[in-house]
mmCIF file with all atom_site columns, C-alpha atoms in Angstrom:
data_model
loop_
_atom_site.group_PDB
_atom_site.id
_atom_site.type_symbol
_atom_site.label_atom_id
_atom_site.label_alt_id
_atom_site.label_comp_id
_atom_site.label_asym_id
_atom_site.label_entity_id
_atom_site.label_seq_id
_atom_site.pdbx_PDB_ins_code
_atom_site.Cartn_x
_atom_site.Cartn_y
_atom_site.Cartn_z
_atom_site.occupancy
_atom_site.B_iso_or_equiv
_atom_site.pdbx_formal_charge
_atom_site.auth_seq_id
_atom_site.auth_comp_id
_atom_site.auth_asym_id
_atom_site.auth_atom_id
_atom_site.pdbx_PDB_model_num
ATOM 1   C CA . LYS A 1 1   ? 4.751   7.805   17.279  1.00 66.00 ? 1   LYS A CA 1
ATOM 2   C CA . ASN A 1 2   ? 4.791   6.510   13.692  1.00 80.00 ? 2   ASN A CA 1
ATOM 3   C CA . GLU A 1 3   ? 8.300   4.529   13.079  1.00 89.00 ? 3   GLU A CA 1
ATOM 4   C CA . VAL A 1 4   ? 7.762   6.106   9.454   1.00 94.00 ? 4   VAL A CA 1
ATOM 5   C CA . GLU A 1 5   ? 7.386   9.759   9.451   1.00 95.00 ? 5   GLU A CA 1
ATOM 6   C CA . GLN A 1 6   ? 7.127   11.621  6.247   1.00 96.00 ? 6   GLN A CA 1
ATOM 7   C CA . SER A 1 7   ? 6.724   15.428  5.648   1.00 95.00 ? 7   SER A CA 1
ATOM 8   C CA . PRO A 1 8   ? 5.313   17.525  4.814   1.00 96.00 ? 8   PRO A CA 1
ATOM 9   C CA . GLN A 1 9   ? 1.692   15.674  4.655   1.00 95.00 ? 9   GLN A CA 1
ATOM 10  C CA . ASN A 1 10  ? 0.503   18.351  2.403   1.00 96.00 ? 10  ASN A CA 1
ATOM 11  C CA . LEU A 1 11  ? 1.881   20.133  -0.339  1.00 97.00 ? 11  LEU A CA 1
ATOM 12  C CA . THR A 1 12  ? 0.578   22.441  -3.201  1.00 97.00 ? 12  THR A CA 1
ATOM 13  C CA . ALA A 1 13  ? 2.795   23.436  -5.948  1.00 97.00 ? 13  ALA A CA 1
ATOM 14  C CA . GLN A 1 14  ? 2.888   25.005  -9.248  1.00 97.00 ? 14  GLN A CA 1
ATOM 15  C CA . GLU A 1 15  ? 3.341   23.480  -12.874 1.00 97.00 ? 15  GLU A CA 1
ATOM 16  C CA . GLY A 1 16  ? 7.650   23.031  -13.316 1.00 97.00 ? 16  GLY A CA 1
ATOM 17  C CA . GLU A 1 17  ? 8.722   23.127  -9.854  1.00 97.00 ? 17  GLU A CA 1
ATOM 18  C CA . PHE A 1 18  ? 11.109  21.207  -8.324  1.00 98.00 ? 18  PHE A CA 1
ATOM 19  C CA . ILE A 1 19  ? 9.220   18.816  -5.677  1.00 98.00 ? 19  ILE A CA 1
ATOM 20  C CA . THR A 1 20  ? 10.739  16.703  -2.613  1.00 98.00 ? 20  THR A CA 1
ATOM 21  C CA . ILE A 1 21  ? 8.946   14.732  -0.269  1.00 98.00 ? 21  ILE A CA 1
ATOM 22  C CA . ASN A 1 22  ? 11.125  12.993  2.488   1.00 98.00 ? 22  ASN A CA 1
ATOM 23  C CA . CYS A 1 23  ? 10.291  10.327  4.639   1.00 97.00 ? 23  CYS A CA 1
ATOM 24  C CA . SER A 1 24  ? 12.228  8.892   7.904   1.00 97.00 ? 24  SER A CA 1
ATOM 25  C CA . TYR A 1 25  ? 11.958  5.727   9.591   1.00 95.00 ? 25  TYR A CA 1
ATOM 26  C CA . SER A 1 26  ? 13.380  4.396   13.026  1.00 91.00 ? 26  SER A CA 1
ATOM 27  C CA . VAL A 1 27  ? 13.572  0.864   12.508  1.00 83.00 ? 27  VAL A CA 1
ATOM 28  C CA . GLY A 1 28  ? 16.104  -1.149  10.655  1.00 82.00 ? 28  GLY A CA 1
ATOM 29  C CA . ILE A 1 29  ? 14.691  -1.688  6.779   1.00 84.00 ? 29  ILE A CA 1
ATOM 30  C CA . SER A 1 30  ? 15.865  -4.331  4.283   1.00 84.00 ? 30  SER A CA 1
ATOM 31  C CA . ALA A 1 31  ? 13.769  -2.340  1.650   1.00 90.00 ? 31  ALA A CA 1
ATOM 32  C CA . LEU A 1 32  ? 12.417  1.486   1.004   1.00 94.00 ? 32  LEU A CA 1
ATOM 33  C CA . HIS A 1 33  ? 9.134   1.678   -0.965  1.00 95.00 ? 33  HIS A CA 1
ATOM 34  C CA . TRP A 1 34  ? 7.713   4.878   -2.569  1.00 97.00 ? 34  TRP A CA 1
ATOM 35  C CA . LEU A 1 35  ? 4.616   4.621   -3.717  1.00 96.00 ? 35  LEU A CA 1
ATOM 36  C CA . GLN A 1 36  ? 1.670   6.602   -5.387  1.00 97.00 ? 36  GLN A CA 1
ATOM 37  C CA . GLN A 1 37  ? -1.748  6.537   -4.345  1.00 95.00 ? 37  GLN A CA 1
ATOM 38  C CA . HIS A 1 38  ? -4.246  7.988   -7.686  1.00 89.00 ? 38  HIS A CA 1
ATOM 39  C CA . PRO A 1 39  ? -7.318  10.332  -6.707  1.00 80.00 ? 39  PRO A CA 1
ATOM 40  C CA . GLY A 1 40  ? -9.475  7.280   -8.063  1.00 78.00 ? 40  GLY A CA 1
ATOM 41  C CA . GLY A 1 41  ? -7.582  5.187   -5.495  1.00 78.00 ? 41  GLY A CA 1
ATOM 42  C CA . GLY A 1 42  ? -5.413  2.633   -7.140  1.00 88.00 ? 42  GLY A CA 1
ATOM 43  C CA . ILE A 1 43  ? -1.666  2.287   -5.353  1.00 94.00 ? 43  ILE A CA 1
ATOM 44  C CA . VAL A 1 44  ? 1.321   1.770   -7.812  1.00 94.00 ? 44  VAL A CA 1
ATOM 45  C CA . SER A 1 45  ? 4.716   0.902   -6.922  1.00 94.00 ? 45  SER A CA 1
ATOM 46  C CA . LEU A 1 46  ? 7.289   3.529   -7.520  1.00 96.00 ? 46  LEU A CA 1
ATOM 47  C CA . PHE A 1 47  ? 10.417  2.776   -6.501  1.00 95.00 ? 47  PHE A CA 1
ATOM 48  C CA . MET A 1 48  ? 11.777  0.446   -4.518  1.00 93.00 ? 48  MET A CA 1
ATOM 49  C CA . LEU A 1 49  ? 15.520  0.738   -2.851  1.00 91.00 ? 49  LEU A CA 1
ATOM 50  C CA . SER A 1 50  ? 17.935  -0.410  -0.318  1.00 90.00 ? 50  SER A CA 1
ATOM 51  C CA . SER A 1 51  ? 20.794  1.849   -0.850  1.00 91.00 ? 51  SER A CA 1
ATOM 52  C CA . GLY A 1 52  ? 22.010  4.933   -3.329  1.00 93.00 ? 52  GLY A CA 1
ATOM 53  C CA . LYS A 1 53  ? 19.637  6.492   -5.832  1.00 96.00 ? 53  LYS A CA 1
ATOM 54  C CA . LYS A 1 54  ? 16.927  5.457   -8.622  1.00 96.00 ? 54  LYS A CA 1
ATOM 55  C CA . LYS A 1 55  ? 15.408  7.480   -11.350 1.00 97.00 ? 55  LYS A CA 1
ATOM 56  C CA . HIS A 1 56  ? 12.933  6.979   -13.605 1.00 95.00 ? 56  HIS A CA 1
ATOM 57  C CA . GLY A 1 57  ? 11.283  9.545   -16.011 1.00 96.00 ? 57  GLY A CA 1
ATOM 58  C CA . ARG A 1 58  ? 10.829  13.525  -14.230 1.00 97.00 ? 58  ARG A CA 1
ATOM 59  C CA . LEU A 1 59  ? 11.251  10.538  -10.892 1.00 97.00 ? 59  LEU A CA 1
ATOM 60  C CA . ILE A 1 60  ? 13.826  10.329  -8.540  1.00 98.00 ? 60  ILE A CA 1
ATOM 61  C CA . ALA A 1 61  ? 14.394  8.694   -5.376  1.00 98.00 ? 61  ALA A CA 1
ATOM 62  C CA . THR A 1 62  ? 17.386  8.748   -2.865  1.00 97.00 ? 62  THR A CA 1
ATOM 63  C CA . ILE A 1 63  ? 18.130  6.961   0.587   1.00 96.00 ? 63  ILE A CA 1
ATOM 64  C CA . ASN A 1 64  ? 20.149  7.243   3.263   1.00 95.00 ? 64  ASN A CA 1
ATOM 65  C CA . ILE A 1 65  ? 20.763  4.213   5.399   1.00 92.00 ? 65  ILE A CA 1
ATOM 66  C CA . GLN A 1 66  ? 23.017  5.751   8.060   1.00 93.00 ? 66  GLN A CA 1
ATOM 67  C CA . GLU A 1 67  ? 21.032  8.892   8.392   1.00 94.00 ? 67  GLU A CA 1
ATOM 68  C CA . LYS A 1 68  ? 17.793  6.278   7.672   1.00 95.00 ? 68  LYS A CA 1
ATOM 69  C CA . HIS A 1 69  ? 16.106  9.062   5.164   1.00 96.00 ? 69  HIS A CA 1
ATOM 70  C CA . SER A 1 70  ? 14.661  9.656   2.114   1.00 97.00 ? 70  SER A CA 1
ATOM 71  C CA . SER A 1 71  ? 13.700  11.573  -0.572  1.00 98.00 ? 71  SER A CA 1
ATOM 72  C CA . LEU A 1 72  ? 11.209  10.922  -3.671  1.00 98.00 ? 72  LEU A CA 1
ATOM 73  C CA . HIS A 1 73  ? 12.109  14.177  -6.188  1.00 98.00 ? 73  HIS A CA 1
ATOM 74  C CA . ILE A 1 74  ? 9.996   15.441  -9.316  1.00 98.00 ? 74  ILE A CA 1
ATOM 75  C CA . THR A 1 75  ? 10.737  17.312  -11.701 1.00 97.00 ? 75  THR A CA 1
ATOM 76  C CA . ALA A 1 76  ? 9.282   19.572  -13.529 1.00 96.00 ? 76  ALA A CA 1
ATOM 77  C CA . SER A 1 77  ? 6.184   18.789  -12.291 1.00 97.00 ? 77  SER A CA 1
ATOM 78  C CA . HIS A 1 78  ? 2.756   18.567  -13.735 1.00 97.00 ? 78  HIS A CA 1
ATOM 79  C CA . PRO A 1 79  ? -0.924  18.616  -13.064 1.00 96.00 ? 79  PRO A CA 1
ATOM 80  C CA . ARG A 1 80  ? -0.981  14.722  -13.628 1.00 94.00 ? 80  ARG A CA 1
ATOM 81  C CA . ASP A 1 81  ? 1.864   14.417  -10.332 1.00 96.00 ? 81  ASP A CA 1
ATOM 82  C CA . SER A 1 82  ? -1.204  15.148  -8.223  1.00 96.00 ? 82  SER A CA 1
ATOM 83  C CA . ALA A 1 83  ? -1.385  12.162  -5.894  1.00 96.00 ? 83  ALA A CA 1
ATOM 84  C CA . VAL A 1 84  ? -0.509  10.852  -2.403  1.00 96.00 ? 84  VAL A CA 1
ATOM 85  C CA . TYR A 1 85  ? 2.654   9.735   -2.270  1.00 97.00 ? 85  TYR A CA 1
ATOM 86  C CA . ILE A 1 86  ? 3.447   6.959   0.589   1.00 96.00 ? 86  ILE A CA 1
ATOM 87  C CA . CYS A 1 87  ? 6.729   5.395   2.045   1.00 96.00 ? 87  CYS A CA 1
ATOM 88  C CA . ALA A 1 88  ? 6.771   2.087   3.044   1.00 94.00 ? 88  ALA A CA 1
ATOM 89  C CA . VAL A 1 89  ? 9.918   0.446   4.727   1.00 92.00 ? 89  VAL A CA 1
ATOM 90  C CA . GLY A 1 90  ? 10.305  -3.416  4.495   1.00 87.00 ? 90  GLY A CA 1
ATOM 91  C CA . THR A 1 91  ? 11.590  -5.178  7.961   1.00 80.00 ? 91  THR A CA 1
ATOM 92  C CA . SER A 1 92  ? 11.158  -8.492  8.784   1.00 71.00 ? 92  SER A CA 1
ATOM 93  C CA . GLY A 1 93  ? 9.864   -10.977 6.280   1.00 67.00 ? 93  GLY A CA 1
ATOM 94  C CA . SER A 1 94  ? 6.722   -9.679  4.915   1.00 68.00 ? 94  SER A CA 1
ATOM 95  C CA . ARG A 1 95  ? 5.948   -7.009  6.688   1.00 80.00 ? 95  ARG A CA 1
ATOM 96  C CA . LEU A 1 96  ? 5.407   -3.505  5.042   1.00 86.00 ? 96  LEU A CA 1
ATOM 97  C CA . THR A 1 97  ? 5.276   -0.587  7.830   1.00 89.00 ? 97  THR A CA 1
ATOM 98  C CA . PHE A 1 98  ? 3.583   2.518   5.797   1.00 92.00 ? 98  PHE A CA 1
ATOM 99  C CA . GLY A 1 99  ? 4.196   6.264   6.299   1.00 94.00 ? 99  GLY A CA 1
ATOM 100 C CA . GLU A 1 100 ? 1.175   8.466   6.240   1.00 93.00 ? 100 GLU A CA 1
ATOM 101 C CA . GLY A 1 101 ? 1.531   9.736   2.741   1.00 95.00 ? 101 GLY A CA 1
ATOM 102 C CA . THR A 1 102 ? 1.993   13.231  1.617   1.00 96.00 ? 102 THR A CA 1
ATOM 103 C CA . GLN A 1 103 ? -1.096  14.552  0.076   1.00 96.00 ? 103 GLN A CA 1
ATOM 104 C CA . LEU A 1 104 ? 0.734   16.423  -3.214  1.00 97.00 ? 104 LEU A CA 1
ATOM 105 C CA . THR A 1 105 ? -1.496  19.150  -5.341  1.00 97.00 ? 105 THR A CA 1
ATOM 106 C CA . VAL A 1 106 ? 0.475   20.336  -8.830  1.00 97.00 ? 106 VAL A CA 1
ATOM 107 C CA . ASN A 1 107 ? -1.779  23.430  -9.805  1.00 97.00 ? 107 ASN A CA 1
ATOM 108 C CA . PRO A 1 108 ? -1.906  24.598  -13.842 1.00 95.00 ? 108 PRO A CA 1
ATOM 109 C CA . ASP B 2 1   ? -4.726  -7.738  -18.135 1.00 63.00 ? 1   ASP B CA 1
ATOM 110 C CA . THR B 2 2   ? -4.948  -6.696  -14.795 1.00 72.00 ? 2   THR B CA 1
ATOM 111 C CA . ALA B 2 3   ? -2.021  -8.073  -12.720 1.00 92.00 ? 3   ALA B CA 1
ATOM 112 C CA . VAL B 2 4   ? -3.663  -8.062  -9.274  1.00 96.00 ? 4   VAL B CA 1
ATOM 113 C CA . SER B 2 5   ? -7.907  -7.975  -9.252  1.00 96.00 ? 5   SER B CA 1
ATOM 114 C CA . GLN B 2 6   ? -10.144 -8.142  -6.615  1.00 96.00 ? 6   GLN B CA 1
ATOM 115 C CA . THR B 2 7   ? -13.560 -7.965  -6.220  1.00 96.00 ? 7   THR B CA 1
ATOM 116 C CA . PRO B 2 8   ? -16.157 -6.462  -5.836  1.00 96.00 ? 8   PRO B CA 1
ATOM 117 C CA . LYS B 2 9   ? -14.554 -2.509  -5.994  1.00 95.00 ? 9   LYS B CA 1
ATOM 118 C CA . TYR B 2 10  ? -17.546 -1.364  -4.109  1.00 96.00 ? 10  TYR B CA 1
ATOM 119 C CA . LEU B 2 11  ? -19.748 -3.305  -1.412  1.00 96.00 ? 11  LEU B CA 1
ATOM 120 C CA . VAL B 2 12  ? -22.363 -1.552  1.053   1.00 97.00 ? 12  VAL B CA 1
ATOM 121 C CA . THR B 2 13  ? -23.770 -3.961  3.630   1.00 97.00 ? 13  THR B CA 1
ATOM 122 C CA . GLN B 2 14  ? -26.086 -3.986  6.806   1.00 97.00 ? 14  GLN B CA 1
ATOM 123 C CA . MET B 2 15  ? -24.137 -3.866  10.232  1.00 97.00 ? 15  MET B CA 1
ATOM 124 C CA . GLY B 2 16  ? -23.893 -7.894  10.955  1.00 97.00 ? 16  GLY B CA 1
ATOM 125 C CA . ASN B 2 17  ? -24.094 -9.512  7.109   1.00 97.00 ? 17  ASN B CA 1
ATOM 126 C CA . ASP B 2 18  ? -21.261 -11.756 6.106   1.00 97.00 ? 18  ASP B CA 1
ATOM 127 C CA . LYS B 2 19  ? -18.932 -10.786 3.293   1.00 97.00 ? 19  LYS B CA 1
ATOM 128 C CA . SER B 2 20  ? -16.056 -11.722 0.929   1.00 97.00 ? 20  SER B CA 1
ATOM 129 C CA . ILE B 2 21  ? -13.974 -10.320 -0.989  1.00 98.00 ? 21  ILE B CA 1
ATOM 130 C CA . LYS B 2 22  ? -11.791 -12.038 -3.619  1.00 97.00 ? 22  LYS B CA 1
ATOM 131 C CA . CYS B 2 23  ? -8.175  -11.360 -4.693  1.00 97.00 ? 23  CYS B CA 1
ATOM 132 C CA . GLU B 2 24  ? -6.462  -12.819 -7.914  1.00 97.00 ? 24  GLU B CA 1
ATOM 133 C CA . GLN B 2 25  ? -2.780  -12.082 -9.061  1.00 97.00 ? 25  GLN B CA 1
ATOM 134 C CA . ASN B 2 26  ? -2.146  -13.563 -12.563 1.00 96.00 ? 26  ASN B CA 1
ATOM 135 C CA . LEU B 2 27  ? 2.188   -12.865 -12.384 1.00 95.00 ? 27  LEU B CA 1
ATOM 136 C CA . GLY B 2 28  ? 3.057   -15.952 -10.892 1.00 94.00 ? 28  GLY B CA 1
ATOM 137 C CA . HIS B 2 29  ? 3.906   -14.161 -7.477  1.00 94.00 ? 29  HIS B CA 1
ATOM 138 C CA . ASP B 2 30  ? 4.316   -16.478 -4.572  1.00 92.00 ? 30  ASP B CA 1
ATOM 139 C CA . THR B 2 31  ? 3.246   -13.907 -1.816  1.00 92.00 ? 31  THR B CA 1
ATOM 140 C CA . MET B 2 32  ? -0.058  -12.278 -1.646  1.00 94.00 ? 32  MET B CA 1
ATOM 141 C CA . TYR B 2 33  ? -1.202  -9.297  1.246   1.00 94.00 ? 33  TYR B CA 1
ATOM 142 C CA . TRP B 2 34  ? -4.292  -7.739  2.762   1.00 95.00 ? 34  TRP B CA 1
ATOM 143 C CA . TYR B 2 35  ? -4.141  -4.650  3.706   1.00 94.00 ? 35  TYR B CA 1
ATOM 144 C CA . LYS B 2 36  ? -6.352  -1.790  5.363   1.00 95.00 ? 36  LYS B CA 1
ATOM 145 C CA . GLN B 2 37  ? -6.868  1.734   4.303   1.00 93.00 ? 37  GLN B CA 1
ATOM 146 C CA . ASP B 2 38  ? -8.657  3.734   7.262   1.00 88.00 ? 38  ASP B CA 1
ATOM 147 C CA . SER B 2 39  ? -10.586 6.549   6.510   1.00 83.00 ? 39  SER B CA 1
ATOM 148 C CA . LYS B 2 40  ? -7.112  8.940   7.340   1.00 81.00 ? 40  LYS B CA 1
ATOM 149 C CA . LYS B 2 41  ? -6.087  7.149   4.519   1.00 82.00 ? 41  LYS B CA 1
ATOM 150 C CA . PHE B 2 42  ? -3.324  4.918   6.457   1.00 88.00 ? 42  PHE B CA 1
ATOM 151 C CA . LEU B 2 43  ? -2.313  1.698   5.077   1.00 91.00 ? 43  LEU B CA 1
ATOM 152 C CA . LYS B 2 44  ? -1.979  -1.274  8.100   1.00 91.00 ? 44  LYS B CA 1
ATOM 153 C CA . ILE B 2 45  ? -1.160  -5.132  6.393   1.00 90.00 ? 45  ILE B CA 1
ATOM 154 C CA . MET B 2 46  ? -3.351  -7.195  7.826   1.00 92.00 ? 46  MET B CA 1
ATOM 155 C CA . PHE B 2 47  ? -2.348  -10.503 6.447   1.00 91.00 ? 47  PHE B CA 1
ATOM 156 C CA . SER B 2 48  ? 0.404   -12.504 4.246   1.00 90.00 ? 48  SER B CA 1
ATOM 157 C CA . TYR B 2 49  ? 0.398   -15.808 2.954   1.00 90.00 ? 49  TYR B CA 1
ATOM 158 C CA . ASN B 2 50  ? 3.149   -17.017 1.005   1.00 89.00 ? 50  ASN B CA 1
ATOM 159 C CA . ASN B 2 51  ? 2.688   -20.428 -1.177  1.00 87.00 ? 51  ASN B CA 1
ATOM 160 C CA . LYS B 2 52  ? -0.727  -20.439 0.401   1.00 84.00 ? 52  LYS B CA 1
ATOM 161 C CA . GLU B 2 53  ? 0.912   -20.690 4.261   1.00 87.00 ? 53  GLU B CA 1
ATOM 162 C CA . LEU B 2 54  ? -0.363  -17.809 6.294   1.00 88.00 ? 54  LEU B CA 1
ATOM 163 C CA . ILE B 2 55  ? 2.786   -15.896 7.443   1.00 85.00 ? 55  ILE B CA 1
ATOM 164 C CA . ILE B 2 56  ? 1.431   -12.966 8.952   1.00 81.00 ? 56  ILE B CA 1
ATOM 165 C CA . ASN B 2 57  ? -1.388  -12.483 10.768  1.00 81.00 ? 57  ASN B CA 1
ATOM 166 C CA . GLU B 2 58  ? -1.251  -9.016  12.460  1.00 81.00 ? 58  GLU B CA 1
ATOM 167 C CA . THR B 2 59  ? -4.268  -8.326  15.257  1.00 76.00 ? 59  THR B CA 1
ATOM 168 C CA . VAL B 2 60  ? -7.217  -8.368  13.271  1.00 86.00 ? 60  VAL B CA 1
ATOM 169 C CA . PRO B 2 61  ? -10.300 -9.723  14.770  1.00 89.00 ? 61  PRO B CA 1
ATOM 170 C CA . ASN B 2 62  ? -11.077 -12.946 14.525  1.00 90.00 ? 62  ASN B CA 1
ATOM 171 C CA . ARG B 2 63  ? -13.904 -11.980 12.385  1.00 95.00 ? 63  ARG B CA 1
ATOM 172 C CA . PHE B 2 64  ? -12.043 -11.498 9.846   1.00 94.00 ? 64  PHE B CA 1
ATOM 173 C CA . SER B 2 65  ? -10.333 -14.754 8.262   1.00 93.00 ? 65  SER B CA 1
ATOM 174 C CA . PRO B 2 66  ? -8.454  -15.070 4.908   1.00 93.00 ? 66  PRO B CA 1
ATOM 175 C CA . LYS B 2 67  ? -8.305  -17.973 2.735   1.00 93.00 ? 67  LYS B CA 1
ATOM 176 C CA . SER B 2 68  ? -6.049  -19.059 0.089   1.00 93.00 ? 68  SER B CA 1
ATOM 177 C CA . PRO B 2 69  ? -7.401  -21.955 -2.424  1.00 92.00 ? 69  PRO B CA 1
ATOM 178 C CA . ASP B 2 70  ? -3.877  -21.751 -4.250  1.00 92.00 ? 70  ASP B CA 1
ATOM 179 C CA . LYS B 2 71  ? -0.870  -19.035 -4.277  1.00 91.00 ? 71  LYS B CA 1
ATOM 180 C CA . ALA B 2 72  ? -2.750  -16.883 -7.348  1.00 95.00 ? 72  ALA B CA 1
ATOM 181 C CA . HIS B 2 73  ? -5.705  -16.599 -5.030  1.00 96.00 ? 73  HIS B CA 1
ATOM 182 C CA . LEU B 2 74  ? -6.414  -14.856 -1.575  1.00 96.00 ? 74  LEU B CA 1
ATOM 183 C CA . ASN B 2 75  ? -9.783  -14.325 -0.672  1.00 96.00 ? 75  ASN B CA 1
ATOM 184 C CA . LEU B 2 76  ? -11.089 -11.858 2.717   1.00 97.00 ? 76  LEU B CA 1
ATOM 185 C CA . HIS B 2 77  ? -14.019 -13.932 4.404   1.00 96.00 ? 77  HIS B CA 1
ATOM 186 C CA . ILE B 2 78  ? -15.383 -10.566 7.160   1.00 96.00 ? 78  ILE B CA 1
ATOM 187 C CA . ASN B 2 79  ? -18.220 -12.041 9.373   1.00 96.00 ? 79  ASN B CA 1
ATOM 188 C CA . SER B 2 80  ? -20.404 -10.134 11.838  1.00 97.00 ? 80  SER B CA 1
ATOM 189 C CA . LEU B 2 81  ? -19.322 -6.884  9.480   1.00 97.00 ? 81  LEU B CA 1
ATOM 190 C CA . GLU B 2 82  ? -19.644 -4.138  11.892  1.00 96.00 ? 82  GLU B CA 1
ATOM 191 C CA . LEU B 2 83  ? -19.717 0.141   11.503  1.00 95.00 ? 83  LEU B CA 1
ATOM 192 C CA . GLY B 2 84  ? -15.885 0.451   12.050  1.00 93.00 ? 84  GLY B CA 1
ATOM 193 C CA . ASP B 2 85  ? -14.856 -2.369  9.048   1.00 95.00 ? 85  ASP B CA 1
ATOM 194 C CA . SER B 2 86  ? -15.731 0.724   6.470   1.00 95.00 ? 86  SER B CA 1
ATOM 195 C CA . ALA B 2 87  ? -12.268 1.233   5.135   1.00 95.00 ? 87  ALA B CA 1
ATOM 196 C CA . VAL B 2 88  ? -10.978 0.138   1.678   1.00 95.00 ? 88  VAL B CA 1
ATOM 197 C CA . TYR B 2 89  ? -9.152  -2.754  1.467   1.00 97.00 ? 89  TYR B CA 1
ATOM 198 C CA . PHE B 2 90  ? -6.495  -3.638  -0.567  1.00 96.00 ? 90  PHE B CA 1
ATOM 199 C CA . CYS B 2 91  ? -4.810  -7.065  -2.140  1.00 96.00 ? 91  CYS B CA 1
ATOM 200 C CA . ALA B 2 92  ? -1.187  -6.867  -3.096  1.00 95.00 ? 92  ALA B CA 1
ATOM 201 C CA . SER B 2 93  ? 1.344   -9.680  -3.840  1.00 94.00 ? 93  SER B CA 1
ATOM 202 C CA . SER B 2 94  ? 5.060   -9.848  -4.756  1.00 92.00 ? 94  SER B CA 1
ATOM 203 C CA . GLN B 2 95  ? 7.240   -11.965 -6.009  1.00 90.00 ? 95  GLN B CA 1
ATOM 204 C CA . ASP B 2 96  ? 8.940   -13.109 -3.179  1.00 82.00 ? 96  ASP B CA 1
ATOM 205 C CA . ARG B 2 97  ? 8.632   -12.001 1.100   1.00 75.00 ? 97  ARG B CA 1
ATOM 206 C CA . VAL B 2 98  ? 8.013   -7.541  0.529   1.00 69.00 ? 98  VAL B CA 1
ATOM 207 C CA . ALA B 2 99  ? 11.085  -6.763  1.837   1.00 72.00 ? 99  ALA B CA 1
ATOM 208 C CA . GLY B 2 100 ? 13.351  -6.942  -1.246  1.00 76.00 ? 100 GLY B CA 1
ATOM 209 C CA . ASN B 2 101 ? 10.260  -7.062  -3.888  1.00 85.00 ? 101 ASN B CA 1
ATOM 210 C CA . THR B 2 102 ? 8.416   -4.696  -5.715  1.00 89.00 ? 102 THR B CA 1
ATOM 211 C CA . ILE B 2 103 ? 4.959   -4.876  -4.262  1.00 91.00 ? 103 ILE B CA 1
ATOM 212 C CA . TYR B 2 104 ? 1.885   -5.049  -7.097  1.00 94.00 ? 104 TYR B CA 1
ATOM 213 C CA . PHE B 2 105 ? -1.771  -3.843  -5.533  1.00 95.00 ? 105 PHE B CA 1
ATOM 214 C CA . GLY B 2 106 ? -4.992  -4.278  -6.463  1.00 95.00 ? 106 GLY B CA 1
ATOM 215 C CA . GLU B 2 107 ? -7.188  -1.448  -7.602  1.00 93.00 ? 107 GLU B CA 1
ATOM 216 C CA . GLY B 2 108 ? -8.975  -1.847  -3.772  1.00 95.00 ? 108 GLY B CA 1
ATOM 217 C CA . SER B 2 109 ? -12.408 -2.636  -2.040  1.00 96.00 ? 109 SER B CA 1
ATOM 218 C CA . TRP B 2 110 ? -14.584 -0.028  -1.173  1.00 95.00 ? 110 TRP B CA 1
ATOM 219 C CA . LEU B 2 111 ? -16.461 -1.733  2.199   1.00 96.00 ? 111 LEU B CA 1
ATOM 220 C CA . THR B 2 112 ? -19.178 0.286   3.565   1.00 96.00 ? 112 THR B CA 1
ATOM 221 C CA . VAL B 2 113 ? -21.295 -1.012  6.349   1.00 96.00 ? 113 VAL B CA 1
ATOM 222 C CA . VAL B 2 114 ? -24.275 0.709   7.251   1.00 96.00 ? 114 VAL B CA 1
#
């Protein structure tokens, strides 16, 4: 069992829908990262958080340290949001442990 | 003005060859990384350097050797390439240890061993 579990693995939505991707982890962490991998392969950091909630445009990330759970929400989804979303947790030092990713497809 | 740049982007080579992937960051970061993404898109850390010093060396075959001539560069050399080495290799950097810092990725290098 992976130390970082994401759900769902695949998600298809219609444009405009509210989307939630979940991440659960089983280890103590210093911070949690949400990453976006575009269809072309590049990886972009969306959020880094260690408590509470962060918002950037239509994206919202929350974390509950006690429950070892984080969610990434996308409001008013758009086809350009189609990508793989990856949760990663920072443990000791420089180590990041990754989830397997969630493939999101938003249809027009 | 690419923050983390890696070359080449695509590399097709025969088994047994030796190849290198170069990485440079212009962000002034102290820490650099190499990650491998397998065919299932799963990312795993290979190496991490902080100020030219190796701080993470995962269970990676000795055929893989990182080299950091200065803190802005972290190159990956692979000897005696095998079919299983085919993957996408990502270089990345962060201001300091990654746990509490945003990490910046290069565009990836697609390695195909035939």
